[in-house]
């Protein structure tokens, strides 16, 4: 991509109503633009990252045998009345009437819609097990939308729902999907933890959360220093959070330590809560069985903010290769007055594209200083500096975004680095 024909527009300062680093940096980098409280447009740079995350998730879900569907965002309230959740879910549900005076909600989650779909589609044990998923905008009228896309009102979620004939196979499916989640978060290359959690208004018997560790995280997580015990502190019976570090672990093994985390995924064993209230059942020999369900969410858009909270410095974002909108920025110095620089840049660009490297060629008509600080701000893993001098000496400065270390490489070494 050539920056001169890309919408590469950054801001020097973040708006005054932004608190969290990720919110400030995403706005300054030109990834998102607010339109109302907790509601954002995604600009080309931000959308590119969102799509990369989506693709990693989709690939792993598909590999694991989950089937992609797309359910409507607009949901009849009557479905929510069947489970009694219109009242339970509370004011986060945003509703409206159609011209025929029928009530609808903008979907905050899809248990009701998918259970309705399943009772129409699943007719016998032969249709089981089945896991359906979608990647779709959700709407929740959050009481305090804040921190940009971290806690938005409209946000992108991957939500999956599993259907099994009995409890044991539901648990097996749950474990399989947990493994898929682990693969996804490994590929995203973030420092994350899986912890036991409270099931909240979604319900069911057991749930675990995936957290990206970051000091700014809203959730407090407790870990044993001697066992695998890890939970969201909301589960621990304690009067004073400060007392947790050093407390005996509830599993009797070791002492607790605490860290802050950002919830990016949540997986639930729902059991038959929804199948019973919505009459989702099959006949197995002579027995009528209510299906056993699980549900599995990932906050796709929140992952970007969480990654930035975990990886940034005073110059901007530090993306890893999996999330970065580009693999490399080539900064052209004074290309306006020297056609040889443009020729070399095109050569680099084509050669790197052939190697599968996604390059942003910064050929904008602005000062080198702006180009460097923008490259640092948007967090691309490498910058290469291309000037008259570097061409003449066949010596190109390569800056690594993570530690800002520099090395000089010949053209051949540079291609070798990226191949
Ligand atoms: P939270 O405790 O943060 O409100 P939740 O328990 O309401 O989350 P789930 O219903 O489990 O969240 O939704 C699945 C995932 O969607 C969450 O793990 C989170 O990553 C993401 N998510 C939830 N609410 C928001 C929001 N308002 N903005 C962005 N992402 C969200
Ligand atoms: Mg919530």
Short mmCIF file of C-alpha atoms and ligand atoms in Angstrom, two decimals:
data_model
loop_
_atom_site.label_atom_id
_atom_site.label_comp_id
_atom_site.label_asym_id
_atom_site.label_seq_id
_atom_site.Cartn_x
_atom_site.Cartn_y
_atom_site.Cartn_z
CA UNK A 1 0.00 0.00 0.00
CA UNK A 2 1.28 3.44 -0.89
CA UNK A 3 0.66 5.91 1.92
CA UNK A 4 -0.07 8.73 -0.54
CA UNK A 5 -3.14 6.87 -1.76
CA UNK A 6 -4.08 5.38 1.63
CA UNK A 7 -6.10 7.24 4.23
CA UNK A 8 -3.04 7.60 6.47
CA UNK A 9 -4.05 10.41 8.80
CA UNK A 10 -2.85 10.63 12.36
CA UNK A 11 -3.55 13.07 15.18
CA UNK A 12 -0.88 14.74 17.30
CA UNK A 13 -3.09 14.76 20.39
CA UNK A 14 -5.89 12.56 21.65
CA UNK A 15 -9.29 14.13 22.45
CA UNK A 16 -9.53 15.28 26.06
CA UNK A 17 -12.29 12.81 26.97
CA UNK A 18 -10.05 9.78 26.45
CA UNK A 19 -8.58 8.10 29.54
CA UNK A 20 -7.06 4.81 28.53
CA UNK A 21 -3.84 4.59 26.50
CA UNK A 22 -5.39 2.23 23.94
CA UNK A 23 -8.31 4.59 23.39
CA UNK A 24 -5.99 7.56 22.90
CA UNK A 25 -3.65 5.67 20.57
CA UNK A 26 -6.39 4.11 18.43
CA UNK A 27 -7.92 7.54 17.86
CA UNK A 28 -4.55 9.21 17.25
CA UNK A 29 -3.53 6.46 14.81
CA UNK A 30 -6.73 7.01 12.82
CA UNK A 31 -8.13 3.53 13.43
CA UNK A 32 -11.51 4.51 14.85
CA UNK A 33 -13.72 7.60 14.91
CA UNK A 34 -16.52 8.12 17.46
CA UNK A 35 -20.00 9.00 16.26
CA UNK A 36 -21.82 8.72 19.62
CA UNK A 37 -20.94 7.48 23.09
CA UNK A 38 -19.51 3.96 22.71
CA UNK A 39 -20.24 3.83 18.97
CA UNK A 40 -17.43 4.02 16.42
CA UNK A 41 -16.67 3.96 12.74
CA UNK A 42 -13.73 1.79 11.76
CA UNK A 43 -11.33 3.47 9.35
CA UNK A 44 -9.17 1.46 6.88
CA UNK A 45 -6.23 1.02 9.29
CA UNK A 46 -8.41 -0.18 12.18
CA UNK A 47 -10.57 -2.40 10.01
CA UNK A 48 -7.47 -4.09 8.59
CA UNK A 49 -6.51 -5.22 12.10
CA UNK A 50 -10.05 -6.28 12.92
CA UNK A 51 -10.14 -8.46 9.78
CA UNK A 52 -6.79 -10.07 10.65
CA UNK A 53 -8.12 -11.09 14.05
CA UNK A 54 -11.39 -12.29 12.53
CA UNK A 55 -9.45 -14.43 10.05
CA UNK A 56 -7.36 -16.09 12.75
CA UNK A 57 -10.51 -16.87 14.73
CA UNK A 58 -12.43 -18.11 11.68
CA UNK A 59 -9.58 -20.33 10.55
CA UNK A 60 -9.22 -22.04 13.93
CA UNK A 61 -12.98 -22.39 14.47
CA UNK A 62 -13.38 -23.95 11.02
CA UNK A 63 -10.42 -26.27 11.58
CA UNK A 64 -12.08 -27.42 14.80
CA UNK A 65 -15.24 -28.39 12.91
CA UNK A 66 -17.41 -25.43 13.99
CA UNK A 67 -19.77 -24.16 11.29
CA UNK A 68 -20.12 -20.48 10.46
CA UNK A 69 -23.59 -18.96 10.21
CA UNK A 70 -24.94 -15.42 10.33
CA UNK A 71 -27.95 -14.63 12.48
CA UNK A 72 -29.95 -11.43 12.42
CA UNK A 73 -28.90 -8.58 14.65
CA UNK A 74 -32.56 -7.63 15.06
CA UNK A 75 -34.27 -10.07 17.44
CA UNK A 76 -37.97 -10.42 18.29
CA UNK A 77 -38.61 -9.68 21.97
CA UNK A 78 -41.00 -12.65 22.03
CA UNK A 79 -37.97 -15.01 21.98
CA UNK A 80 -36.54 -13.27 25.03
CA UNK A 81 -39.90 -13.60 26.79
CA UNK A 82 -39.67 -17.37 26.35
CA UNK A 83 -36.48 -17.52 28.45
CA UNK A 84 -37.52 -14.72 30.78
CA UNK A 85 -34.38 -12.80 29.93
CA UNK A 86 -36.12 -9.62 28.67
CA UNK A 87 -36.36 -8.66 32.35
CA UNK A 88 -33.23 -10.38 33.61
CA UNK A 89 -30.86 -8.84 31.07
CA UNK A 90 -32.04 -5.39 32.08
CA UNK A 91 -31.39 -1.96 30.61
CA UNK A 92 -28.42 -3.14 28.50
CA UNK A 93 -31.05 -4.41 26.04
CA UNK A 94 -31.91 -1.72 23.52
CA UNK A 95 -35.32 -2.24 22.00
CA UNK A 96 -37.64 -0.67 19.48
CA UNK A 97 -40.98 -1.28 17.74
CA UNK A 98 -41.57 -1.98 14.09
CA UNK A 99 -44.41 -0.31 12.16
CA UNK A 100 -46.73 -3.15 13.17
CA UNK A 101 -46.12 -2.38 16.87
CA UNK A 102 -44.04 -5.53 17.37
CA UNK A 103 -41.13 -5.33 19.83
CA UNK A 104 -37.54 -6.05 18.85
CA UNK A 105 -34.07 -5.85 20.40
CA UNK A 106 -30.69 -5.13 18.88
CA UNK A 107 -28.94 -8.41 19.75
CA UNK A 108 -26.53 -8.21 22.70
CA UNK A 109 -25.95 -12.00 22.47
CA UNK A 110 -27.70 -14.81 20.60
CA UNK A 111 -28.68 -17.68 22.91
CA UNK A 112 -32.39 -17.19 22.20
CA UNK A 113 -32.02 -16.78 18.44
CA UNK A 114 -29.70 -19.77 18.07
CA UNK A 115 -31.90 -21.99 20.26
CA UNK A 116 -34.87 -21.07 18.11
CA UNK A 117 -32.83 -21.91 15.00
CA UNK A 118 -31.73 -25.22 16.53
CA UNK A 119 -35.27 -26.31 17.40
CA UNK A 120 -36.12 -25.85 13.73
CA UNK A 121 -32.96 -27.49 12.35
CA UNK A 122 -32.09 -30.30 14.78
CA UNK A 123 -34.57 -33.14 14.42
CA UNK A 124 -32.76 -36.23 15.63
CA UNK A 125 -29.63 -37.40 17.52
CA UNK A 126 -28.03 -37.86 14.09
CA UNK A 127 -27.82 -34.06 13.75
CA UNK A 128 -25.61 -33.93 16.86
CA UNK A 129 -23.12 -32.82 18.02
CA UNK A 130 -23.26 -29.44 16.30
CA UNK A 131 -21.40 -26.19 16.95
CA UNK A 132 -22.47 -23.04 15.14
CA UNK A 133 -20.71 -19.69 15.27
CA UNK A 134 -20.83 -16.22 13.81
CA UNK A 135 -18.75 -13.06 13.80
CA UNK A 136 -21.16 -10.19 14.09
CA UNK A 137 -21.77 -6.77 15.68
CA UNK A 138 -23.46 -6.84 19.07
CA UNK A 139 -25.27 -4.01 20.76
CA UNK A 140 -25.31 -3.51 24.53
CA UNK A 141 -26.54 -0.27 26.05
CA UNK A 142 -23.69 -0.31 28.60
CA UNK A 143 -24.30 1.88 31.64
CA UNK A 144 -20.80 3.36 31.27
CA UNK A 145 -19.47 3.02 27.73
CA UNK A 146 -15.82 3.98 28.01
CA UNK A 147 -12.26 3.26 27.02
CA UNK A 148 -13.09 3.31 23.30
CA UNK A 149 -13.73 -0.10 21.76
CA UNK A 150 -12.81 -1.76 25.07
CA UNK A 151 -16.30 -1.17 26.46
CA UNK A 152 -18.35 0.02 23.53
CA UNK A 153 -22.09 -0.12 22.96
CA UNK A 154 -21.70 -1.52 19.44
CA UNK A 155 -18.84 -4.01 19.16
CA UNK A 156 -17.74 -7.04 17.19
CA UNK A 157 -18.07 -10.45 18.82
CA UNK A 158 -17.42 -14.01 17.74
CA UNK A 159 -20.13 -16.05 19.39
CA UNK A 160 -20.42 -19.83 19.17
CA UNK A 161 -23.07 -22.21 20.45
CA UNK A 162 -22.77 -25.99 20.86
CA UNK A 163 -25.51 -28.63 20.95
CA UNK A 164 -25.02 -32.12 22.35
CA UNK A 165 -27.20 -35.07 23.30
CA UNK A 166 -25.95 -35.54 26.84
CA UNK A 167 -23.92 -33.85 29.52
CA UNK A 168 -20.74 -35.82 28.99
CA UNK A 169 -20.56 -35.02 25.30
CA UNK A 170 -21.36 -31.35 26.04
CA UNK A 171 -18.36 -31.30 28.38
CA UNK A 172 -16.19 -32.91 25.70
CA UNK A 173 -17.30 -30.28 23.19
CA UNK A 174 -16.57 -27.55 25.75
CA UNK A 175 -13.02 -28.89 26.24
CA UNK A 176 -12.49 -29.03 22.48
CA UNK A 177 -13.59 -25.44 22.06
CA UNK A 178 -11.39 -24.37 24.96
CA UNK A 179 -8.47 -25.91 23.06
CA UNK A 180 -9.49 -23.98 19.92
CA UNK A 181 -9.50 -20.79 22.01
CA UNK A 182 -6.03 -21.55 23.31
CA UNK A 183 -4.81 -21.94 19.71
CA UNK A 184 -6.44 -18.63 18.76
CA UNK A 185 -4.83 -16.71 21.63
CA UNK A 186 -1.46 -18.37 20.98
CA UNK A 187 -1.68 -17.22 17.35
CA UNK A 188 -2.61 -13.71 18.44
CA UNK A 189 0.63 -13.84 20.41
CA UNK A 190 -0.69 -12.06 23.49
CA UNK A 191 0.18 -12.72 27.14
CA UNK A 192 -3.09 -14.23 28.36
CA UNK A 193 -4.50 -16.46 31.12
CA UNK A 194 -7.54 -18.71 31.44
CA UNK A 195 -9.41 -18.34 34.75
CA UNK A 196 -12.57 -19.73 36.38
CA UNK A 197 -15.38 -17.22 36.34
CA UNK A 198 -18.92 -16.35 37.30
CA UNK A 199 -21.57 -17.20 34.69
CA UNK A 200 -23.65 -14.03 35.27
CA UNK A 201 -26.83 -13.41 33.28
CA UNK A 202 -25.88 -15.92 30.54
CA UNK A 203 -26.37 -18.68 33.16
CA UNK A 204 -25.26 -22.31 33.28
CA UNK A 205 -23.10 -24.21 35.69
CA UNK A 206 -19.50 -23.51 34.84
CA UNK A 207 -17.54 -20.95 32.91
CA UNK A 208 -14.00 -19.83 32.20
CA UNK A 209 -12.67 -16.50 30.98
CA UNK A 210 -9.69 -15.67 28.78
CA UNK A 211 -7.87 -12.55 29.94
CA UNK A 212 -5.15 -10.47 28.33
CA UNK A 213 -2.90 -9.39 31.18
CA UNK A 214 -2.51 -5.62 31.53
CA UNK A 215 -2.20 -3.28 34.52
CA UNK A 216 -5.15 -1.24 33.29
CA UNK A 217 -7.46 -4.31 33.20
CA UNK A 218 -10.86 -3.94 34.90
CA UNK A 219 -10.72 -7.46 36.35
CA UNK A 220 -8.61 -8.74 39.18
CA UNK A 221 -7.37 -12.32 38.75
CA UNK A 222 -6.02 -14.59 41.45
CA UNK A 223 -3.43 -17.32 40.80
CA UNK A 224 -1.96 -19.98 43.04
CA UNK A 225 1.83 -20.10 43.15
CA UNK A 226 1.73 -23.91 43.57
CA UNK A 227 -1.10 -25.19 41.35
CA UNK A 228 -3.12 -24.46 38.20
CA UNK A 229 -5.73 -22.66 40.30
CA UNK A 230 -6.69 -19.38 38.60
CA UNK A 231 -9.92 -17.46 39.00
CA UNK A 232 -11.57 -14.12 38.60
CA UNK A 233 -11.49 -12.52 42.06
CA UNK A 234 -15.29 -12.04 41.83
CA UNK A 235 -15.49 -15.78 42.70
CA UNK A 236 -13.50 -15.56 45.92
CA UNK A 237 -15.28 -14.88 49.16
CA UNK A 238 -13.34 -11.88 50.44
CA UNK A 239 -14.13 -8.60 52.15
CA UNK A 240 -11.02 -6.80 51.16
CA UNK A 241 -9.29 -7.27 47.83
CA UNK A 242 -6.00 -6.06 49.29
CA UNK A 243 -5.88 -9.11 51.53
CA UNK A 244 -5.80 -11.59 48.62
CA UNK A 245 -2.06 -11.60 47.85
CA UNK A 246 -0.56 -14.20 50.18
CA UNK A 247 -3.95 -15.75 51.09
CA UNK A 248 -4.18 -19.57 51.03
CA UNK A 249 -5.35 -20.80 47.62
CA UNK A 250 -8.95 -22.17 47.81
CA UNK A 251 -7.71 -25.51 46.39
CA UNK A 252 -5.44 -25.88 49.42
CA UNK A 253 -2.28 -25.69 47.32
CA UNK A 254 -0.03 -22.69 47.69
CA UNK A 255 -0.68 -19.00 48.18
CA UNK A 256 -2.54 -16.55 45.97
CA UNK A 257 -1.03 -13.83 43.85
CA UNK A 258 -3.06 -11.26 41.86
CA UNK A 259 -2.78 -9.71 38.41
CA UNK A 260 -5.04 -7.43 36.39
CA UNK A 261 -6.67 -8.68 33.21
CA UNK A 262 -8.92 -7.63 30.33
CA UNK A 263 -11.62 -10.17 29.52
CA UNK A 264 -11.37 -11.07 25.84
CA UNK A 265 -13.16 -14.42 25.85
CA UNK A 266 -15.71 -16.26 27.93
CA UNK A 267 -16.81 -19.90 27.56
CA UNK A 268 -19.83 -21.40 29.30
CA UNK A 269 -21.34 -24.82 29.94
CA UNK A 270 -25.01 -23.88 29.73
CA UNK A 271 -26.54 -27.33 30.27
CA UNK A 272 -30.23 -27.37 29.37
CA UNK A 273 -31.19 -23.91 30.64
CA UNK A 274 -32.14 -22.63 27.18
CA UNK A 275 -33.23 -25.94 25.65
CA UNK A 276 -35.77 -26.46 28.46
CA UNK A 277 -37.22 -22.96 28.40
CA UNK A 278 -37.43 -22.98 24.59
CA UNK A 279 -38.33 -26.65 24.14
CA UNK A 280 -35.29 -27.78 22.17
CA UNK A 281 -35.33 -31.58 22.31
CA UNK A 282 -34.91 -34.77 20.29
CA UNK A 283 -36.17 -38.33 20.64
CA UNK A 284 -33.34 -40.74 21.50
CA UNK A 285 -34.70 -44.32 21.24
CA UNK A 286 -37.77 -44.00 23.45
CA UNK A 287 -36.55 -41.11 25.49
CA UNK A 288 -37.16 -37.40 24.94
CA UNK A 289 -33.96 -35.48 25.66
CA UNK A 290 -33.44 -31.75 26.08
CA UNK A 291 -30.21 -30.78 24.36
CA UNK A 292 -27.12 -29.83 26.31
CA UNK A 293 -25.67 -26.52 25.22
CA UNK A 294 -22.52 -24.47 25.58
CA UNK A 295 -21.75 -20.92 24.47
CA UNK A 296 -18.45 -19.31 23.68
CA UNK A 297 -17.69 -15.60 23.09
CA UNK A 298 -14.65 -13.66 21.95
CA UNK A 299 -14.56 -9.86 22.02
CA UNK A 300 -13.00 -9.37 18.58
CA UNK A 301 -12.82 -5.57 18.68
CA UNK A 302 -11.82 -5.53 22.36
CA UNK A 303 -8.76 -7.66 21.50
CA UNK A 304 -7.20 -4.72 19.63
CA UNK A 305 -7.55 -2.40 22.62
CA UNK A 306 -6.31 -5.13 24.98
CA UNK A 307 -3.28 -5.80 22.81
CA UNK A 308 -2.42 -2.08 22.88
CA UNK A 309 -2.86 -1.88 26.66
CA UNK A 310 -0.38 -4.73 26.95
CA UNK A 311 2.08 -3.49 24.32
CA UNK A 312 2.85 0.20 23.94
CA UNK A 313 5.45 2.79 24.90
CA UNK A 314 5.55 6.59 25.00
CA UNK A 315 5.85 6.72 21.20
CA UNK A 316 2.78 4.63 20.46
CA UNK A 317 1.53 1.15 19.76
CA UNK A 318 3.75 -1.94 19.53
CA UNK A 319 1.95 -4.54 17.44
CA UNK A 320 3.18 -8.07 16.89
CA UNK A 321 3.12 -9.49 13.36
CA UNK A 322 -0.19 -11.29 13.88
CA UNK A 323 -2.08 -8.09 14.65
CA UNK A 324 -0.11 -5.38 12.90
CA UNK A 325 -1.91 -3.65 10.03
CA UNK A 326 1.33 -3.89 8.00
CA UNK A 327 4.51 -5.95 8.36
CA UNK A 328 6.82 -3.11 7.48
CA UNK A 329 6.87 0.62 6.74
CA UNK A 330 9.38 1.91 4.21
CA UNK A 331 10.08 5.56 4.93
CA UNK A 332 11.17 7.47 1.84
CA UNK A 333 13.42 10.46 2.56
CA UNK A 334 13.22 13.37 0.14
CA UNK A 335 11.80 11.25 -2.65
CA UNK A 336 10.22 14.30 -4.21
CA UNK A 337 13.54 15.59 -5.49
CA UNK A 338 15.09 12.30 -6.48
CA UNK A 339 13.49 9.84 -8.87
CA UNK A 340 16.07 7.15 -8.03
CA UNK A 341 14.48 6.86 -4.58
CA UNK A 342 11.04 6.22 -6.05
CA UNK A 343 12.48 3.64 -8.44
CA UNK A 344 14.25 1.82 -5.61
CA UNK A 345 11.13 2.05 -3.46
CA UNK A 346 9.04 0.41 -6.18
CA UNK A 347 11.63 -2.33 -6.53
CA UNK A 348 11.60 -3.00 -2.75
CA UNK A 349 7.84 -2.85 -2.69
CA UNK A 350 7.37 -5.41 -5.46
CA UNK A 351 10.05 -7.73 -4.20
CA UNK A 352 8.67 -7.70 -0.63
CA UNK A 353 5.12 -8.18 -1.87
CA UNK A 354 6.33 -11.27 -3.73
CA UNK A 355 7.72 -12.54 -0.43
CA UNK A 356 4.25 -12.09 1.08
CA UNK A 357 5.27 -9.04 3.13
CA UNK A 358 2.57 -6.44 3.56
CA UNK A 359 4.39 -3.12 3.08
CA UNK A 360 3.26 0.44 3.71
CA UNK A 361 5.38 2.65 1.48
CA UNK A 362 5.45 6.08 3.09
CA UNK A 363 5.69 8.24 -0.02
CA UNK A 364 3.70 11.12 1.45
CA UNK A 365 4.86 14.62 0.79
CA UNK A 366 5.79 15.46 4.38
CA UNK A 367 8.85 15.65 6.61
CA UNK A 368 10.83 12.51 7.54
CA UNK A 369 10.17 13.34 11.21
CA UNK A 370 6.41 13.03 10.72
CA UNK A 371 6.88 9.76 8.84
CA UNK A 372 9.00 8.27 11.63
CA UNK A 373 6.68 9.34 14.42
CA UNK A 374 3.61 8.08 12.53
CA UNK A 375 5.29 4.71 11.92
CA UNK A 376 6.06 4.51 15.65
CA UNK A 377 2.52 5.56 16.54
CA UNK A 378 0.75 2.90 14.43
CA UNK A 379 3.06 0.22 15.81
CA UNK A 380 4.24 -1.62 12.68
CA UNK A 381 7.01 -4.12 13.66
CA UNK A 382 9.72 -2.76 11.33
CA UNK A 383 10.67 0.51 9.62
CA UNK A 384 13.17 0.69 6.79
CA UNK A 385 14.71 4.01 5.82
CA UNK A 386 15.24 4.64 2.14
CA UNK A 387 17.30 7.70 1.19
CA UNK A 388 19.76 8.72 -1.50
CA UNK A 389 22.56 7.93 0.90
CA UNK A 390 21.28 4.44 1.73
CA UNK A 391 20.95 3.58 -1.97
CA UNK A 392 24.46 4.79 -2.77
CA UNK A 393 26.04 2.88 0.12
CA UNK A 394 23.73 -0.18 -0.15
CA UNK A 395 23.15 0.17 3.57
CA UNK A 396 19.58 0.43 4.85
CA UNK A 397 18.65 1.27 8.41
CA UNK A 398 16.09 -1.16 9.82
CA UNK A 399 14.38 -0.10 13.04
CA UNK A 400 12.60 -2.69 15.15
CA UNK A 401 9.48 -1.18 16.74
CA UNK A 402 9.54 -3.34 19.86
CA UNK A 403 12.83 -2.03 21.29
CA UNK A 404 13.63 0.72 18.74
CA UNK A 405 16.95 -1.03 18.06
CA UNK A 406 18.58 -0.24 14.73
CA UNK A 407 20.73 -2.20 12.35
CA UNK A 408 22.21 -1.51 8.94
CA UNK A 409 21.53 -4.11 6.26
CA UNK A 410 22.41 -4.42 2.60
CA UNK A 411 19.56 -4.85 0.14
CA UNK A 412 20.24 -8.61 0.00
CA UNK A 413 20.29 -8.94 3.79
CA UNK A 414 17.07 -6.97 4.00
CA UNK A 415 15.22 -9.35 1.68
CA UNK A 416 16.71 -12.29 3.56
CA UNK A 417 15.37 -10.86 6.85
CA UNK A 418 11.82 -10.91 5.47
CA UNK A 419 11.90 -14.16 3.53
P1 LIG B 1 -17.87 -7.69 30.68
O1 LIG B 1 -17.77 -8.37 32.03
O2 LIG B 1 -16.57 -7.10 30.22
O3 LIG B 1 -19.02 -6.77 30.59
P2 LIG B 1 -19.46 -9.80 29.62
O4 LIG B 1 -19.34 -10.85 30.66
O5 LIG B 1 -20.64 -8.95 29.59
O6 LIG B 1 -18.14 -8.88 29.65
P3 LIG B 1 -19.85 -11.73 27.47
O7 LIG B 1 -21.32 -11.61 27.51
O8 LIG B 1 -19.24 -12.98 27.95
O9 LIG B 1 -19.18 -10.46 28.19
O10 LIG B 1 -19.34 -11.39 25.98
C1 LIG B 1 -18.28 -12.07 25.32
C2 LIG B 1 -17.10 -11.16 25.08
O11 LIG B 1 -17.47 -9.95 24.41
C3 LIG B 1 -16.42 -10.67 26.36
O12 LIG B 1 -15.50 -11.64 26.82
C4 LIG B 1 -15.74 -9.39 25.91
O13 LIG B 1 -14.47 -9.69 25.37
C5 LIG B 1 -16.63 -8.88 24.81
N1 LIG B 1 -17.44 -7.75 25.28
C6 LIG B 1 -18.46 -7.77 26.16
N2 LIG B 1 -18.97 -6.55 26.33
C7 LIG B 1 -18.26 -5.72 25.52
C8 LIG B 1 -18.33 -4.32 25.26
N3 LIG B 1 -19.23 -3.53 25.83
N4 LIG B 1 -17.45 -3.80 24.36
C9 LIG B 1 -16.53 -4.58 23.75
N5 LIG B 1 -16.42 -5.91 23.97
C10 LIG B 1 -17.28 -6.48 24.84
MG1 LIG B 2 -21.02 -6.99 30.30
#
